[in-house]
Amino acid sequence: MLSFFLSLLLSCGLAQNQTTIEVCPGCKVGSIKEAIAMASDFDTILIKKGTYNEFNILVDKPITLLGEASATIDGRDQGEIFRIVSDHVTIDGLKIINVGTSYTSDYAAIRVVKSQHFTIRNIVLEKLFFGIYLERSDNGIISNNKILGDALDEYNSGNGIQLWYSKNVVVEGNLVQGVRDGIYLEFADHITISNNHSKDNLRYGLHFMFSNDDSYTDNIFENNGAGVAVMFSKRIKMERNTFRRNWGTASFGLLLKEINDAEIIGNTFEKNTVGINVEGSNRINYLRNNFIENGWAVKIMGACYTNAFRNNNFIYNSFDISYNSKLNDNVFDQNYWSDYTGYDLNRDGIGDVPYRPVKLFSYIVNRSPETIVLLRSLFMDLIDFSEKVSPVFTPDNLADTHPLMKKRI
């Protein structure tokens, strides 16, 4: 109790002593570095309208850097802009341009190193290498930033938002485009990613590596090299996201590789080359998702066990399910398939004839991609009909025995 009151008194004392230092070209303090050197803990530095040619700005005390409209920091391609090494730092409302490029130091517009309780919001980044880069930093918020890159090649570009060995971070409401990976997580646990728009990035809109217990909800991943890649991770929740127009010869909406115990619920996969590409992933629940007009809705490449597909809508995909194994212990139950031609005599909403979602032609295309030119041809219809009447290649139990007659709304 005594320590609580001492902490409260200390906080009140700090609050009373907080000051605001104004920075502008004509002010008494003309540079951000100078203002930080003058500031005491928990002061606010108000950066007024103007352009500041500064880089390698070290933030080593708990302060707030607040930018007015049109307050711009121009790094002139000389190096990193901000390096935060203190807890309780907020950077709000600045425009940062011309971050330096380094293939050995990975220069970033804002780098947070071994710090806690940081907030980075309302920042506009242009002409960057890496955007916001967290290193071993926890309990922070990255929100409502615009990261607008102009990357042309993967080998000489950085990521928009990168988290490395960081925990309990919220990434929300950001626009990230024109970089290598929009958002990249490596050894980052308990991360919440919501309401971001990641588009036109060279590689992935969102990329997980060795990260556990994270969630991403209500995001849009559009026109990236590929939408989202979740690799070597566990217990990831993916809900109500939109994956659309991730289109190309090796593209997909969502890649799952060596992941376990995940939830994929209420997402929309629309007009991707492959909606979901799955390899070596187990115990995943696919519930109430919409697969609309994809090349392949779901491609299951092998070593995928104990997964369940329930109450999903498969609508006008060229191929609903692709499978490369004769073994199956995955469950397909009560999904809607737009290609289903069965009947419902008792009118309970469930088709009386099981639906087999794997077409023989998908096997042929997997082995010989050039045969895709035969899609929609009479030849394709004939071999698919023969497989439907007498299945040879598809596992006997790979069927939806309760197909829905109407799509789930």
XYZ file of C-alpha atoms in Angstrom:
409
model
C 0.000 0.000 0.000
C 2.814 2.400 0.888
C 4.494 1.747 -2.450
C 1.181 2.482 -4.230
C 0.878 5.912 -2.601
C 4.526 6.689 -3.300
C 3.970 5.754 -6.957
C 0.821 7.901 -7.067
C 2.601 10.885 -5.548
C 5.486 10.457 -7.963
C 3.089 10.317 -10.926
C 1.265 13.453 -9.745
C 4.568 15.235 -9.345
C 5.656 14.268 -12.849
C 2.303 15.326 -14.287
C 2.562 18.748 -12.706
C 6.067 19.251 -14.072
C 5.336 18.242 -17.653
C 6.053 20.933 -20.232
C 5.642 21.326 -23.979
C 8.625 22.277 -26.095
C 7.802 23.781 -29.477
C 10.015 23.111 -32.468
C 9.837 25.094 -35.702
C 12.227 26.682 -38.193
C 11.808 30.121 -36.586
C 11.458 29.000 -32.968
C 13.978 29.136 -30.164
C 14.363 25.370 -30.652
C 14.887 24.588 -34.320
C 15.664 20.870 -34.345
C 14.058 17.722 -32.962
C 17.352 16.389 -31.625
C 17.869 19.613 -29.687
C 14.351 19.442 -28.255
C 14.852 15.850 -27.076
C 18.120 16.821 -25.386
C 16.344 19.646 -23.533
C 13.254 17.630 -22.579
C 12.590 16.074 -19.199
C 10.805 12.781 -18.719
C 7.157 12.809 -19.882
C 7.441 16.184 -21.637
C 5.762 16.784 -25.002
C 7.668 18.014 -28.032
C 5.344 19.816 -30.432
C 6.785 19.774 -33.943
C 5.173 22.575 -35.876
C 4.583 22.896 -39.606
C 7.765 22.710 -41.667
C 10.372 20.358 -43.080
C 13.161 19.086 -40.827
C 16.219 17.553 -42.462
C 17.209 15.154 -39.687
C 18.105 11.490 -39.269
C 19.486 9.162 -36.568
C 17.281 10.795 -33.937
C 17.746 8.939 -30.627
C 14.742 8.919 -28.284
C 16.160 7.795 -24.946
C 13.616 9.154 -22.486
C 9.844 8.797 -21.999
C 8.383 11.629 -24.096
C 5.673 12.413 -26.621
C 6.606 13.666 -30.090
C 3.541 15.329 -31.563
C 3.493 16.661 -35.131
C 1.263 19.386 -36.484
C -0.252 19.059 -39.942
C 2.495 19.215 -42.623
C 5.287 18.606 -40.124
C 7.707 16.560 -42.241
C 11.006 14.909 -41.426
C 13.204 14.411 -44.480
C 15.970 11.864 -43.881
C 17.602 12.648 -47.226
C 18.517 8.959 -47.625
C 21.202 9.335 -44.951
C 20.107 6.651 -42.444
C 17.485 5.734 -39.890
C 15.114 8.456 -38.717
C 13.948 7.577 -35.159
C 15.538 5.017 -32.834
C 13.498 4.570 -29.645
C 15.320 2.995 -26.695
C 13.065 4.136 -23.827
C 9.744 2.960 -22.387
C 6.621 5.155 -22.626
C 7.367 6.915 -25.920
C 4.630 8.204 -28.230
C 5.150 9.409 -31.806
C 2.023 10.935 -33.302
C 1.110 12.832 -36.462
C 4.378 13.170 -38.385
C 5.260 12.663 -42.024
C 8.604 10.939 -42.630
C 10.229 10.670 -46.058
C 13.496 9.510 -47.621
C 14.654 6.830 -45.192
C 18.157 5.568 -45.960
C 18.792 2.180 -47.550
C 21.165 -0.332 -45.983
C 21.277 -4.062 -46.686
C 23.323 -4.703 -43.532
C 21.573 -2.428 -41.011
C 17.987 -2.573 -42.326
C 17.355 1.137 -41.805
C 13.818 1.914 -40.644
C 11.784 5.090 -40.377
C 10.976 4.250 -36.735
C 12.854 1.505 -34.853
C 11.836 0.525 -31.334
C 14.514 -1.394 -29.414
C 13.948 -3.228 -26.104
C 11.221 -0.818 -25.083
C 7.743 -1.121 -23.626
C 4.475 0.796 -23.659
C 5.108 2.682 -26.912
C 2.546 4.212 -29.268
C 3.129 4.996 -32.950
C 0.087 6.489 -34.638
C -1.081 8.783 -37.425
C 2.303 8.633 -39.167
C 2.718 8.915 -42.945
C 5.784 7.189 -44.367
C 6.955 7.663 -47.954
C 10.120 6.636 -49.771
C 11.152 4.156 -47.131
C 13.254 1.041 -46.773
C 11.771 -0.535 -43.644
C 8.863 1.362 -42.104
C 8.180 0.587 -38.419
C 10.535 -2.019 -36.941
C 10.164 -3.529 -33.465
C 13.063 -5.388 -31.845
C 12.362 -7.193 -28.564
C 9.735 -4.589 -27.695
C 6.453 -5.409 -25.956
C 3.093 -3.938 -24.984
C 2.787 -1.323 -27.730
C 0.282 0.066 -30.239
C 0.833 0.767 -33.947
C -2.303 2.404 -35.291
C -3.710 4.456 -38.152
C -0.450 4.888 -40.028
C -0.022 5.153 -43.806
C 3.007 3.363 -45.175
C 3.340 4.078 -48.878
C 6.337 2.403 -50.466
C 7.515 2.300 -54.047
C 9.372 -1.037 -54.011
C 10.143 -2.658 -57.348
C 12.103 -5.790 -56.393
C 12.040 -8.056 -53.334
C 15.810 -8.210 -52.949
C 16.239 -4.468 -52.447
C 13.140 -3.573 -50.434
C 12.075 -3.808 -46.790
C 8.852 -4.527 -44.922
C 6.210 -2.021 -43.893
C 5.708 -3.109 -40.278
C 8.093 -5.683 -38.815
C 7.901 -7.319 -35.392
C 10.862 -9.386 -34.211
C 10.851 -11.109 -30.820
C 8.023 -8.881 -29.609
C 4.875 -9.632 -27.583
C 1.490 -8.125 -26.796
C 1.418 -5.569 -29.607
C -1.711 -4.175 -31.285
C -1.467 -3.380 -35.026
C -4.695 -1.749 -36.179
C -6.116 0.567 -38.812
C -2.954 0.880 -40.888
C -2.652 1.176 -44.685
C 0.451 -0.571 -46.005
C 1.290 -0.743 -49.702
C 4.195 -0.918 -52.105
C 6.704 -2.697 -49.831
C 8.048 -6.282 -49.681
C 5.834 -7.699 -46.898
C 3.103 -5.417 -45.620
C 3.276 -6.751 -42.055
C 5.921 -9.294 -41.012
C 6.048 -11.217 -37.735
C 8.977 -13.353 -36.613
C 8.988 -14.869 -33.124
C 6.143 -12.495 -32.244
C 3.508 -13.870 -29.844
C 0.153 -12.603 -28.616
C -0.113 -10.027 -31.407
C -3.497 -8.557 -32.402
C -3.834 -7.360 -36.015
C -7.139 -5.771 -37.032
C -8.727 -3.470 -39.594
C -5.585 -3.019 -41.675
C -5.514 -2.712 -45.461
C -2.443 -4.345 -46.986
C -2.271 -4.132 -50.777
C 0.028 -4.033 -53.794
C 2.973 -5.479 -51.873
C 5.625 -7.489 -53.681
C 5.544 -10.639 -51.531
C 2.934 -11.061 -48.760
C 0.313 -8.772 -47.309
C 0.900 -10.404 -43.910
C 3.574 -12.953 -43.049
C 3.953 -15.084 -39.906
C 7.098 -17.042 -39.071
C 7.513 -18.961 -35.800
C 4.832 -16.894 -34.085
C 2.150 -18.269 -31.755
C -1.157 -17.272 -30.180
C -1.754 -14.356 -32.561
C -4.978 -13.191 -34.186
C -5.877 -11.174 -37.258
C -9.431 -9.993 -37.901
C -11.309 -7.671 -40.279
C -8.306 -6.947 -42.503
C -8.184 -6.633 -46.310
C -5.360 -8.290 -48.274
C -5.583 -7.240 -51.884
C -3.472 -7.595 -55.005
C -0.309 -8.735 -53.217
C 2.206 -11.250 -54.517
C 0.244 -13.457 -52.118
C -2.259 -12.449 -49.472
C -1.150 -13.994 -46.177
C 1.432 -16.666 -45.322
C 1.256 -18.411 -41.962
C 4.292 -20.642 -41.495
C 5.627 -22.734 -38.609
C 3.209 -21.191 -36.123
C 0.531 -22.397 -33.681
C -2.870 -21.318 -32.457
C -3.485 -18.492 -34.957
C -7.029 -17.086 -35.189
C -8.088 -15.734 -38.593
C -11.565 -14.196 -38.669
C -13.615 -11.989 -41.022
C -10.726 -11.046 -43.304
C -11.024 -10.426 -47.038
C -8.494 -11.948 -49.430
C -9.094 -10.758 -52.976
C -7.394 -10.498 -56.339
C -4.129 -12.070 -55.175
C -3.534 -13.373 -58.651
C -0.524 -14.869 -60.418
C 1.100 -18.146 -61.427
C 2.287 -18.891 -57.851
C -0.132 -16.731 -55.926
C -2.801 -17.466 -53.314
C -5.035 -15.766 -50.810
C -3.733 -17.680 -47.793
C -0.803 -20.087 -47.445
C -0.693 -22.423 -44.465
C 2.576 -24.294 -44.035
C 3.384 -26.414 -41.003
C 0.861 -24.843 -38.671
C -1.370 -26.483 -36.075
C -4.515 -25.780 -34.059
C -5.805 -22.732 -35.936
C -9.255 -21.223 -36.505
C -10.278 -19.846 -39.923
C -13.755 -18.394 -39.515
C -15.966 -16.070 -41.551
C -13.367 -14.994 -44.105
C -13.969 -14.184 -47.783
C -11.628 -15.496 -50.491
C -12.539 -13.898 -53.797
C -10.842 -14.089 -57.200
C -7.498 -15.476 -56.028
C -5.473 -17.970 -58.045
C -5.732 -20.274 -55.000
C -7.965 -19.330 -52.083
C -6.096 -21.396 -49.470
C -2.980 -23.459 -50.138
C -2.332 -25.934 -47.307
C 0.767 -28.011 -46.574
C 1.501 -30.047 -43.463
C -1.123 -28.362 -41.304
C -3.288 -30.118 -38.752
C -6.295 -29.654 -36.482
C -7.607 -26.561 -38.269
C -11.263 -25.569 -38.278
C -12.530 -23.926 -41.478
C -15.959 -22.507 -40.598
C -18.407 -20.195 -42.393
C -15.945 -18.944 -45.009
C -16.882 -17.784 -48.517
C -14.848 -19.043 -51.485
C -15.964 -17.073 -54.536
C -14.651 -17.293 -58.109
C -11.162 -18.531 -57.263
C -9.078 -20.707 -59.565
C -8.800 -23.263 -56.780
C -10.784 -22.628 -53.598
C -8.632 -24.948 -51.459
C -5.485 -26.854 -52.426
C -4.460 -29.539 -49.950
C -0.912 -30.618 -50.766
C -0.332 -33.391 -48.236
C 0.346 -34.294 -44.589
C -2.812 -32.474 -43.493
C -4.766 -34.357 -40.846
C -7.785 -33.897 -38.606
C -9.029 -30.733 -40.273
C -12.716 -29.840 -40.532
C -14.538 -27.889 -43.265
C -18.053 -27.002 -42.115
C -20.676 -24.491 -43.223
C -18.544 -22.878 -45.921
C -19.841 -21.512 -49.235
C -18.019 -22.678 -52.381
C -19.356 -20.500 -55.181
C -18.291 -20.626 -58.858
C -14.682 -21.692 -58.298
C -12.962 -23.446 -61.194
C -11.953 -26.163 -58.712
C -13.396 -26.398 -55.217
C -10.921 -28.826 -53.638
C -7.607 -30.125 -54.938
C -6.057 -33.171 -53.282
C -2.856 -35.050 -54.002
C -3.308 -38.044 -51.739
C -5.519 -41.127 -51.658
C -5.789 -40.894 -47.860
C -8.149 -38.554 -46.080
C -9.189 -38.072 -42.480
C -10.381 -34.515 -42.969
C -14.065 -33.760 -42.536
C -16.263 -32.002 -45.133
C -19.744 -31.496 -43.769
C -22.700 -29.203 -44.465
C -20.975 -26.951 -46.971
C -22.688 -25.255 -49.903
C -21.290 -26.189 -53.335
C -22.549 -24.205 -56.324
C -21.736 -27.176 -58.618
C -23.909 -29.553 -56.612
C -26.675 -31.058 -58.765
C -28.318 -33.366 -56.229
C -31.852 -33.198 -54.869
C -33.603 -32.829 -51.532
C -36.744 -34.980 -51.443
C -37.563 -34.398 -47.782
C -36.829 -30.662 -48.078
C -34.702 -30.423 -44.968
C -32.156 -28.198 -46.746
C -29.617 -31.056 -46.977
C -28.899 -32.766 -50.300
C -29.816 -36.450 -50.397
C -26.789 -37.366 -52.542
C -23.233 -36.813 -51.204
C -21.075 -34.310 -53.076
C -17.544 -35.205 -54.126
C -15.671 -31.871 -54.387
C -12.479 -33.173 -56.040
C -12.527 -33.314 -59.831
C -10.307 -35.677 -61.748
C -9.312 -32.823 -64.010
C -7.693 -31.061 -61.025
C -5.314 -34.062 -60.689
C -4.397 -33.738 -64.342
C -3.772 -30.003 -64.052
C -1.602 -30.534 -60.966
C 0.564 -32.978 -62.913
C 0.519 -31.064 -66.206
C -0.331 -27.378 -65.646
C -0.481 -26.695 -69.395
C -3.682 -28.781 -69.596
C -5.507 -25.893 -67.973
C -6.283 -24.757 -71.545
C -8.827 -27.604 -71.628
C -10.824 -26.064 -68.783
C -14.518 -25.706 -69.713
C -14.063 -28.164 -72.574
C -16.131 -31.286 -73.318
C -13.043 -33.389 -72.511
C -12.966 -32.046 -68.960
C -16.659 -32.728 -68.485
C -16.253 -36.320 -69.678
C -13.397 -37.270 -67.348
C -15.002 -35.520 -64.392
C -18.220 -37.418 -65.041
C -16.328 -40.720 -65.186
C -14.618 -39.973 -61.844
C -17.952 -38.993 -60.355
C -19.559 -42.297 -61.413
C -16.624 -44.488 -60.508
C -14.042 -42.740 -58.273
C -10.529 -44.042 -58.804
C -8.210 -41.217 -57.824
C -10.047 -39.463 -55.017
C -10.227 -40.978 -51.506
C -13.479 -42.860 -50.960
C -14.377 -40.845 -47.887
C -13.577 -37.447 -49.389
C -17.165 -36.343 -49.785
C -19.611 -33.991 -48.177
C -22.408 -36.313 -47.089
C -24.653 -33.424 -46.019
C -24.261 -30.753 -48.740
C -26.388 -27.658 -48.246
C -29.018 -26.926 -50.891
C -28.735 -23.148 -50.349
C -25.720 -21.062 -49.562
C -25.260 -20.055 -45.985
C -25.892 -16.361 -45.456
